Amino acid sequence: MCDIHERRVVLFDFDGTLANTKDAIIQTATRALLRHGIARDELGDVSRLIGPPFPQAFSQVYGLSAEEADAVTSDYRSMYATLGLEAWPLFDGIAQLLQDLRSQGKTVCVATSKLQSVLDRALADEGIRDVLHLAQGKPSDKPFTKEQTIALVLAHAGATADEAVMVGDRHHDVEGAAACGVPCVGVTYGGTGDYAELSAAGACRVVDTVGQLAEVLLGKGN
């Protein structure tokens, strides 16, 4: 899409897109799953949990019942809450990119399946809350899709689909955006989704670095 840099509203996923949360999520989820009887050799690629919302992700990936998924999520939340800045460091260049987008007059938002209370803490820790116009996470652990989150941000921003672009690292971001009529730029620098996953889901562009993302969103080098 040649008009990406002209769109006035930019929505970012958080995990794997703004912040390097992969290790903390995997380590914490692994501990929680092991405590609830999942054998280590049954874990497989725990990074599959990054993207879909909790607790539903534990059912989707590991086939847990709703009750089991709730219990694992409760333990996960308790452990994750003890973490500090090391749990969500921004990728190099992200803080500057957000500032540059804001300086261009863009409406800069977050649309994530991360729990709202955790998102608020992470944004405050990283000192970027004031750069954002909106930061929408999942209100609770009740089912709430990425499509719903993106639609809510668009409504609050007073934006139509053709004024917005989504940025995310997993197919859930691309598909949720598409359901709202919004194109999505896929990113691979978080080490979660790859080019095959993102392009197959319908990403309009896939970039490997924050620098490349800046070029796409700011219209540099086009």
PDB file of C-alpha atoms in Angstrom:
ATOM      1  CA  MET A   1       0.000   0.000   0.000  1.00  0.00           C
ATOM      2  CA  CYS A   2       1.530   3.229  -1.131  1.00  0.00           C
ATOM      3  CA  ASP A   3      -0.531   5.474   1.134  1.00  0.00           C
ATOM      4  CA  ILE A   4       0.505   4.026   4.502  1.00  0.00           C
ATOM      5  CA  HIS A   5       2.574   7.071   5.440  1.00  0.00           C
ATOM      6  CA  GLU A   6      -0.374   9.338   4.648  1.00  0.00           C
ATOM      7  CA  ARG A   7      -2.692   7.732   7.189  1.00  0.00           C
ATOM      8  CA  ARG A   8      -3.185   9.948  10.215  1.00  0.00           C
ATOM      9  CA  VAL A   9      -3.848   7.258  12.852  1.00  0.00           C
ATOM     10  CA  VAL A  10      -1.206   4.637  13.703  1.00  0.00           C
ATOM     11  CA  LEU A  11      -2.131   1.739  15.979  1.00  0.00           C
ATOM     12  CA  PHE A  12       0.626  -0.371  17.522  1.00  0.00           C
ATOM     13  CA  ASP A  13       0.472  -3.747  19.150  1.00  0.00           C
ATOM     14  CA  PHE A  14       2.584  -3.828  22.327  1.00  0.00           C
ATOM     15  CA  ASP A  15       4.225  -7.232  22.874  1.00  0.00           C
ATOM     16  CA  GLY A  16       6.827  -7.900  20.190  1.00  0.00           C
ATOM     17  CA  THR A  17       6.073  -4.626  18.418  1.00  0.00           C
ATOM     18  CA  LEU A  18       6.825  -1.775  20.817  1.00  0.00           C
ATOM     19  CA  ALA A  19       8.458  -3.789  23.582  1.00  0.00           C
ATOM     20  CA  ASN A  20      10.702  -6.844  23.730  1.00  0.00           C
ATOM     21  CA  THR A  21       8.535  -8.919  26.037  1.00  0.00           C
ATOM     22  CA  LYS A  22       9.137 -12.343  24.525  1.00  0.00           C
ATOM     23  CA  ASP A  23      11.571 -13.726  27.111  1.00  0.00           C
ATOM     24  CA  ALA A  24       9.571 -12.564  30.134  1.00  0.00           C
ATOM     25  CA  ILE A  25       6.310 -13.951  28.759  1.00  0.00           C
ATOM     26  CA  ILE A  26       7.844 -17.301  27.811  1.00  0.00           C
ATOM     27  CA  GLN A  27       9.666 -17.731  31.124  1.00  0.00           C
ATOM     28  CA  THR A  28       6.621 -16.794  33.200  1.00  0.00           C
ATOM     29  CA  ALA A  29       4.189 -18.879  31.164  1.00  0.00           C
ATOM     30  CA  THR A  30       6.541 -21.867  31.313  1.00  0.00           C
ATOM     31  CA  ARG A  31       6.674 -21.679  35.101  1.00  0.00           C
ATOM     32  CA  ALA A  32       2.893 -21.400  35.330  1.00  0.00           C
ATOM     33  CA  LEU A  33       2.278 -24.319  32.968  1.00  0.00           C
ATOM     34  CA  LEU A  34       4.773 -26.569  34.750  1.00  0.00           C
ATOM     35  CA  ARG A  35       3.103 -25.798  38.073  1.00  0.00           C
ATOM     36  CA  HIS A  36      -0.203 -26.966  36.600  1.00  0.00           C
ATOM     37  CA  GLY A  37       1.010 -30.318  35.389  1.00  0.00           C
ATOM     38  CA  ILE A  38       2.129 -29.686  31.833  1.00  0.00           C
ATOM     39  CA  ALA A  39       5.292 -31.730  31.298  1.00  0.00           C
ATOM     40  CA  ARG A  40       8.331 -29.870  30.026  1.00  0.00           C
ATOM     41  CA  ASP A  41       8.527 -32.086  26.951  1.00  0.00           C
ATOM     42  CA  GLU A  42       4.920 -31.159  26.147  1.00  0.00           C
ATOM     43  CA  LEU A  43       5.537 -27.411  26.143  1.00  0.00           C
ATOM     44  CA  GLY A  44       6.845 -27.112  22.588  1.00  0.00           C
ATOM     45  CA  ASP A  45       7.183 -23.550  21.341  1.00  0.00           C
ATOM     46  CA  VAL A  46       5.820 -21.480  24.220  1.00  0.00           C
ATOM     47  CA  SER A  47       6.081 -18.326  22.099  1.00  0.00           C
ATOM     48  CA  ARG A  48       2.850 -19.476  20.440  1.00  0.00           C
ATOM     49  CA  LEU A  49       1.173 -17.881  23.457  1.00  0.00           C
ATOM     50  CA  ILE A  50       2.331 -14.431  22.370  1.00  0.00           C
ATOM     51  CA  GLY A  51      -0.431 -12.764  20.404  1.00  0.00           C
ATOM     52  CA  PRO A  52      -3.767 -14.277  21.454  1.00  0.00           C
ATOM     53  CA  PRO A  53      -5.274 -12.954  24.712  1.00  0.00           C
ATOM     54  CA  PHE A  54      -4.988 -14.763  28.043  1.00  0.00           C
ATOM     55  CA  PRO A  55      -6.540 -16.941  29.377  1.00  0.00           C
ATOM     56  CA  GLN A  56      -7.929 -18.053  26.029  1.00  0.00           C
ATOM     57  CA  ALA A  57      -4.405 -18.522  24.627  1.00  0.00           C
ATOM     58  CA  PHE A  58      -3.733 -21.397  27.034  1.00  0.00           C
ATOM     59  CA  SER A  59      -6.800 -23.209  25.711  1.00  0.00           C
ATOM     60  CA  GLN A  60      -5.931 -22.527  22.074  1.00  0.00           C
ATOM     61  CA  VAL A  61      -2.299 -23.609  22.347  1.00  0.00           C
ATOM     62  CA  TYR A  62      -2.404 -26.334  25.022  1.00  0.00           C
ATOM     63  CA  GLY A  63      -5.994 -27.517  24.885  1.00  0.00           C
ATOM     64  CA  LEU A  64      -6.731 -26.563  28.494  1.00  0.00           C
ATOM     65  CA  SER A  65     -10.310 -26.278  29.668  1.00  0.00           C
ATOM     66  CA  ALA A  66     -11.602 -22.800  30.489  1.00  0.00           C
ATOM     67  CA  GLU A  67     -11.200 -23.530  34.192  1.00  0.00           C
ATOM     68  CA  GLU A  68      -7.630 -24.813  33.758  1.00  0.00           C
ATOM     69  CA  ALA A  69      -6.736 -21.828  31.585  1.00  0.00           C
ATOM     70  CA  ASP A  70      -8.110 -19.462  34.226  1.00  0.00           C
ATOM     71  CA  ALA A  71      -6.016 -21.145  36.921  1.00  0.00           C
ATOM     72  CA  VAL A  72      -2.820 -21.013  34.852  1.00  0.00           C
ATOM     73  CA  THR A  73      -3.490 -17.373  34.001  1.00  0.00           C
ATOM     74  CA  SER A  74      -3.994 -16.521  37.658  1.00  0.00           C
ATOM     75  CA  ASP A  75      -0.579 -17.956  38.504  1.00  0.00           C
ATOM     76  CA  TYR A  76       0.948 -16.295  35.455  1.00  0.00           C
ATOM     77  CA  ARG A  77      -0.454 -12.903  36.487  1.00  0.00           C
ATOM     78  CA  SER A  78       0.855 -13.280  40.037  1.00  0.00           C
ATOM     79  CA  MET A  79       4.378 -14.037  38.818  1.00  0.00           C
ATOM     80  CA  TYR A  80       4.356 -11.477  36.013  1.00  0.00           C
ATOM     81  CA  ALA A  81       3.280  -8.758  38.470  1.00  0.00           C
ATOM     82  CA  THR A  82       6.556  -9.178  40.373  1.00  0.00           C
ATOM     83  CA  LEU A  83       8.631  -8.290  37.317  1.00  0.00           C
ATOM     84  CA  GLY A  84      10.029  -4.847  36.678  1.00  0.00           C
ATOM     85  CA  LEU A  85      11.448  -2.937  33.750  1.00  0.00           C
ATOM     86  CA  GLU A  86      13.210  -6.039  32.474  1.00  0.00           C
ATOM     87  CA  ALA A  87       9.809  -7.448  31.465  1.00  0.00           C
ATOM     88  CA  TRP A  88       9.030  -4.874  28.769  1.00  0.00           C
ATOM     89  CA  PRO A  89      12.025  -2.910  27.428  1.00  0.00           C
ATOM     90  CA  LEU A  90      11.261  -0.889  24.324  1.00  0.00           C
ATOM     91  CA  PHE A  91      13.018  -1.969  21.155  1.00  0.00           C
ATOM     92  CA  ASP A  92      15.828   0.371  20.152  1.00  0.00           C
ATOM     93  CA  GLY A  93      14.464   3.244  18.124  1.00  0.00           C
ATOM     94  CA  ILE A  94      10.817   2.838  19.151  1.00  0.00           C
ATOM     95  CA  ALA A  95      10.698   5.830  21.510  1.00  0.00           C
ATOM     96  CA  GLN A  96      12.110   8.069  18.781  1.00  0.00           C
ATOM     97  CA  LEU A  97       9.712   6.660  16.191  1.00  0.00           C
ATOM     98  CA  LEU A  98       6.731   7.455  18.413  1.00  0.00           C
ATOM     99  CA  GLN A  99       8.008  10.993  18.904  1.00  0.00           C
ATOM    100  CA  ASP A 100       8.580  11.427  15.165  1.00  0.00           C
ATOM    101  CA  LEU A 101       5.072  10.221  14.348  1.00  0.00           C
ATOM    102  CA  ARG A 102       3.629  12.602  16.893  1.00  0.00           C
ATOM    103  CA  SER A 103       5.707  15.453  15.457  1.00  0.00           C
ATOM    104  CA  GLN A 104       4.209  14.685  12.043  1.00  0.00           C
ATOM    105  CA  GLY A 105       0.760  15.221  13.500  1.00  0.00           C
ATOM    106  CA  LYS A 106      -0.165  11.543  13.667  1.00  0.00           C
ATOM    107  CA  THR A 107      -2.578  10.161  16.229  1.00  0.00           C
ATOM    108  CA  VAL A 108      -0.455   7.476  17.903  1.00  0.00           C
ATOM    109  CA  CYS A 109      -2.267   4.633  19.682  1.00  0.00           C
ATOM    110  CA  VAL A 110      -1.729   1.220  21.221  1.00  0.00           C
ATOM    111  CA  ALA A 111      -4.195  -1.603  20.542  1.00  0.00           C
ATOM    112  CA  THR A 112      -3.122  -4.746  22.375  1.00  0.00           C
ATOM    113  CA  SER A 113      -4.521  -7.900  23.954  1.00  0.00           C
ATOM    114  CA  LYS A 114      -2.348  -7.239  27.014  1.00  0.00           C
ATOM    115  CA  LEU A 115      -4.405  -6.666  30.151  1.00  0.00           C
ATOM    116  CA  GLN A 116      -5.106  -2.932  30.542  1.00  0.00           C
ATOM    117  CA  SER A 117      -3.677  -2.694  34.062  1.00  0.00           C
ATOM    118  CA  VAL A 118      -0.410  -4.340  32.968  1.00  0.00           C
ATOM    119  CA  LEU A 119      -0.231  -2.186  29.845  1.00  0.00           C
ATOM    120  CA  ASP A 120      -0.668   0.991  31.893  1.00  0.00           C
ATOM    121  CA  ARG A 121       2.165  -0.036  34.187  1.00  0.00           C
ATOM    122  CA  ALA A 122       4.486  -0.905  31.292  1.00  0.00           C
ATOM    123  CA  LEU A 123       3.843   2.380  29.474  1.00  0.00           C
ATOM    124  CA  ALA A 124       4.452   4.340  32.675  1.00  0.00           C
ATOM    125  CA  ASP A 125       7.662   2.407  33.378  1.00  0.00           C
ATOM    126  CA  GLU A 126       8.961   3.148  29.880  1.00  0.00           C
ATOM    127  CA  GLY A 127       7.937   6.815  30.014  1.00  0.00           C
ATOM    128  CA  ILE A 128       5.958   6.803  26.768  1.00  0.00           C
ATOM    129  CA  ARG A 129       2.392   7.175  28.024  1.00  0.00           C
ATOM    130  CA  ASP A 130       2.327  10.897  27.299  1.00  0.00           C
ATOM    131  CA  VAL A 131       3.459  10.356  23.708  1.00  0.00           C
ATOM    132  CA  LEU A 132       0.378   8.251  23.020  1.00  0.00           C
ATOM    133  CA  HIS A 133      -3.061   9.609  22.341  1.00  0.00           C
ATOM    134  CA  LEU A 134      -4.742   6.329  23.289  1.00  0.00           C
ATOM    135  CA  ALA A 135      -3.584   3.067  24.856  1.00  0.00           C
ATOM    136  CA  GLN A 136      -6.199   0.329  24.773  1.00  0.00           C
ATOM    137  CA  GLY A 137      -5.607  -3.060  26.330  1.00  0.00           C
ATOM    138  CA  LYS A 138      -7.960  -5.889  27.202  1.00  0.00           C
ATOM    139  CA  PRO A 139     -10.355  -4.660  29.927  1.00  0.00           C
ATOM    140  CA  SER A 140     -10.448  -8.006  31.763  1.00  0.00           C
ATOM    141  CA  ASP A 141      -9.782 -11.682  31.210  1.00  0.00           C
ATOM    142  CA  LYS A 142     -13.192 -12.144  29.637  1.00  0.00           C
ATOM    143  CA  PRO A 143     -13.072 -12.831  25.870  1.00  0.00           C
ATOM    144  CA  PHE A 144     -12.180  -9.670  23.968  1.00  0.00           C
ATOM    145  CA  THR A 145     -10.794 -10.015  20.460  1.00  0.00           C
ATOM    146  CA  LYS A 146      -8.155  -7.991  18.651  1.00  0.00           C
ATOM    147  CA  GLU A 147     -10.851  -6.872  16.248  1.00  0.00           C
ATOM    148  CA  GLN A 148     -12.860  -5.475  19.166  1.00  0.00           C
ATOM    149  CA  THR A 149      -9.799  -3.704  20.547  1.00  0.00           C
ATOM    150  CA  ILE A 150      -8.951  -2.085  17.219  1.00  0.00           C
ATOM    151  CA  ALA A 151     -12.570  -1.061  16.645  1.00  0.00           C
ATOM    152  CA  LEU A 152     -12.666   0.526  20.094  1.00  0.00           C
ATOM    153  CA  VAL A 153      -9.511   2.533  19.430  1.00  0.00           C
ATOM    154  CA  LEU A 154     -10.832   3.745  16.096  1.00  0.00           C
ATOM    155  CA  ALA A 155     -14.080   4.834  17.744  1.00  0.00           C
ATOM    156  CA  HIS A 156     -12.279   6.704  20.526  1.00  0.00           C
ATOM    157  CA  ALA A 157      -9.949   8.324  17.994  1.00  0.00           C
ATOM    158  CA  GLY A 158     -12.858   9.381  15.806  1.00  0.00           C
ATOM    159  CA  ALA A 159     -11.159   7.683  12.866  1.00  0.00           C
ATOM    160  CA  THR A 160     -12.395   5.689   9.907  1.00  0.00           C
ATOM    161  CA  ALA A 161     -10.641   2.563   8.663  1.00  0.00           C
ATOM    162  CA  ASP A 162      -9.166   4.348   5.655  1.00  0.00           C
ATOM    163  CA  GLU A 163      -7.462   6.848   7.966  1.00  0.00           C
ATOM    164  CA  ALA A 164      -5.655   4.197  10.020  1.00  0.00           C
ATOM    165  CA  VAL A 165      -2.881   1.636   9.854  1.00  0.00           C
ATOM    166  CA  MET A 166      -2.081  -1.146  12.329  1.00  0.00           C
ATOM    167  CA  VAL A 167       1.410  -2.374  13.211  1.00  0.00           C
ATOM    168  CA  GLY A 168       1.849  -5.821  14.734  1.00  0.00           C
ATOM    169  CA  ASP A 169       4.018  -8.905  14.991  1.00  0.00           C
ATOM    170  CA  ARG A 170       1.511 -11.771  14.772  1.00  0.00           C
ATOM    171  CA  HIS A 171      -1.229 -12.922  12.421  1.00  0.00           C
ATOM    172  CA  HIS A 172      -3.794 -11.982  15.078  1.00  0.00           C
ATOM    173  CA  ASP A 173      -2.881  -8.321  14.529  1.00  0.00           C
ATOM    174  CA  VAL A 174      -3.178  -8.589  10.764  1.00  0.00           C
ATOM    175  CA  GLU A 175      -6.466 -10.474  10.876  1.00  0.00           C
ATOM    176  CA  GLY A 176      -7.991  -8.245  13.554  1.00  0.00           C
ATOM    177  CA  ALA A 177      -7.074  -5.156  11.554  1.00  0.00           C
ATOM    178  CA  ALA A 178      -8.439  -6.655   8.326  1.00  0.00           C
ATOM    179  CA  ALA A 179     -11.745  -7.388  10.038  1.00  0.00           C
ATOM    180  CA  CYS A 180     -11.960  -3.654  10.739  1.00  0.00           C
ATOM    181  CA  GLY A 181     -10.921  -2.717   7.197  1.00  0.00           C
ATOM    182  CA  VAL A 182      -7.498  -1.494   8.331  1.00  0.00           C
ATOM    183  CA  PRO A 183      -4.212  -2.489   6.625  1.00  0.00           C
ATOM    184  CA  CYS A 184      -1.472  -3.897   8.849  1.00  0.00           C
ATOM    185  CA  VAL A 185       2.298  -3.583   8.650  1.00  0.00           C
ATOM    186  CA  GLY A 186       3.918  -6.734  10.031  1.00  0.00           C
ATOM    187  CA  VAL A 187       7.172  -6.635  12.000  1.00  0.00           C
ATOM    188  CA  THR A 188       9.589  -9.513  12.580  1.00  0.00           C
ATOM    189  CA  TYR A 189      12.211  -7.868  14.807  1.00  0.00           C
ATOM    190  CA  GLY A 190      10.452  -9.138  17.950  1.00  0.00           C
ATOM    191  CA  GLY A 191      11.290 -12.731  17.101  1.00  0.00           C
ATOM    192  CA  THR A 192       7.692 -13.956  17.233  1.00  0.00           C
ATOM    193  CA  GLY A 193       5.838 -13.827  13.908  1.00  0.00           C
ATOM    194  CA  ASP A 194       7.884 -14.318  10.745  1.00  0.00           C
ATOM    195  CA  TYR A 195       7.503 -13.173   7.150  1.00  0.00           C
ATOM    196  CA  ALA A 196       5.583 -16.286   6.109  1.00  0.00           C
ATOM    197  CA  GLU A 197       3.027 -15.946   8.913  1.00  0.00           C
ATOM    198  CA  LEU A 198       2.493 -12.223   8.468  1.00  0.00           C
ATOM    199  CA  SER A 199       2.337 -12.216   4.685  1.00  0.00           C
ATOM    200  CA  ALA A 200      -0.002 -15.216   4.633  1.00  0.00           C
ATOM    201  CA  ALA A 201      -2.314 -13.362   7.015  1.00  0.00           C
ATOM    202  CA  GLY A 202      -2.430 -10.449   4.583  1.00  0.00           C
ATOM    203  CA  ALA A 203       0.046  -7.884   5.920  1.00  0.00           C
ATOM    204  CA  CYS A 204       0.436  -5.021   3.449  1.00  0.00           C
ATOM    205  CA  ARG A 205       4.149  -4.794   4.273  1.00  0.00           C
ATOM    206  CA  VAL A 206       6.536  -6.841   6.411  1.00  0.00           C
ATOM    207  CA  VAL A 207       9.627  -5.178   7.889  1.00  0.00           C
ATOM    208  CA  ASP A 208      12.589  -6.612   9.767  1.00  0.00           C
ATOM    209  CA  THR A 209      13.847  -3.563  11.693  1.00  0.00           C
ATOM    210  CA  VAL A 210      12.512  -0.517  13.508  1.00  0.00           C
ATOM    211  CA  GLY A 211      14.357   1.592  10.946  1.00  0.00           C
ATOM    212  CA  GLN A 212      12.443  -0.030   8.104  1.00  0.00           C
ATOM    213  CA  LEU A 213       9.204   0.489  10.003  1.00  0.00           C
ATOM    214  CA  ALA A 214      10.002   4.185  10.374  1.00  0.00           C
ATOM    215  CA  GLU A 215      10.549   4.445   6.624  1.00  0.00           C
ATOM    216  CA  VAL A 216       7.151   2.910   5.924  1.00  0.00           C
ATOM    217  CA  LEU A 217       5.214   4.952   8.477  1.00  0.00           C
ATOM    218  CA  LEU A 218       6.963   8.272   7.899  1.00  0.00           C
ATOM    219  CA  GLY A 219       7.247   7.993   4.129  1.00  0.00           C
ATOM    220  CA  LYS A 220      11.041   8.064   4.076  1.00  0.00           C
ATOM    221  CA  GLY A 221      12.837   6.282   1.272  1.00  0.00           C
ATOM    222  CA  ASN A 222       9.599   5.583  -0.628  1.00  0.00           C
TER     223      ASN A 222
END
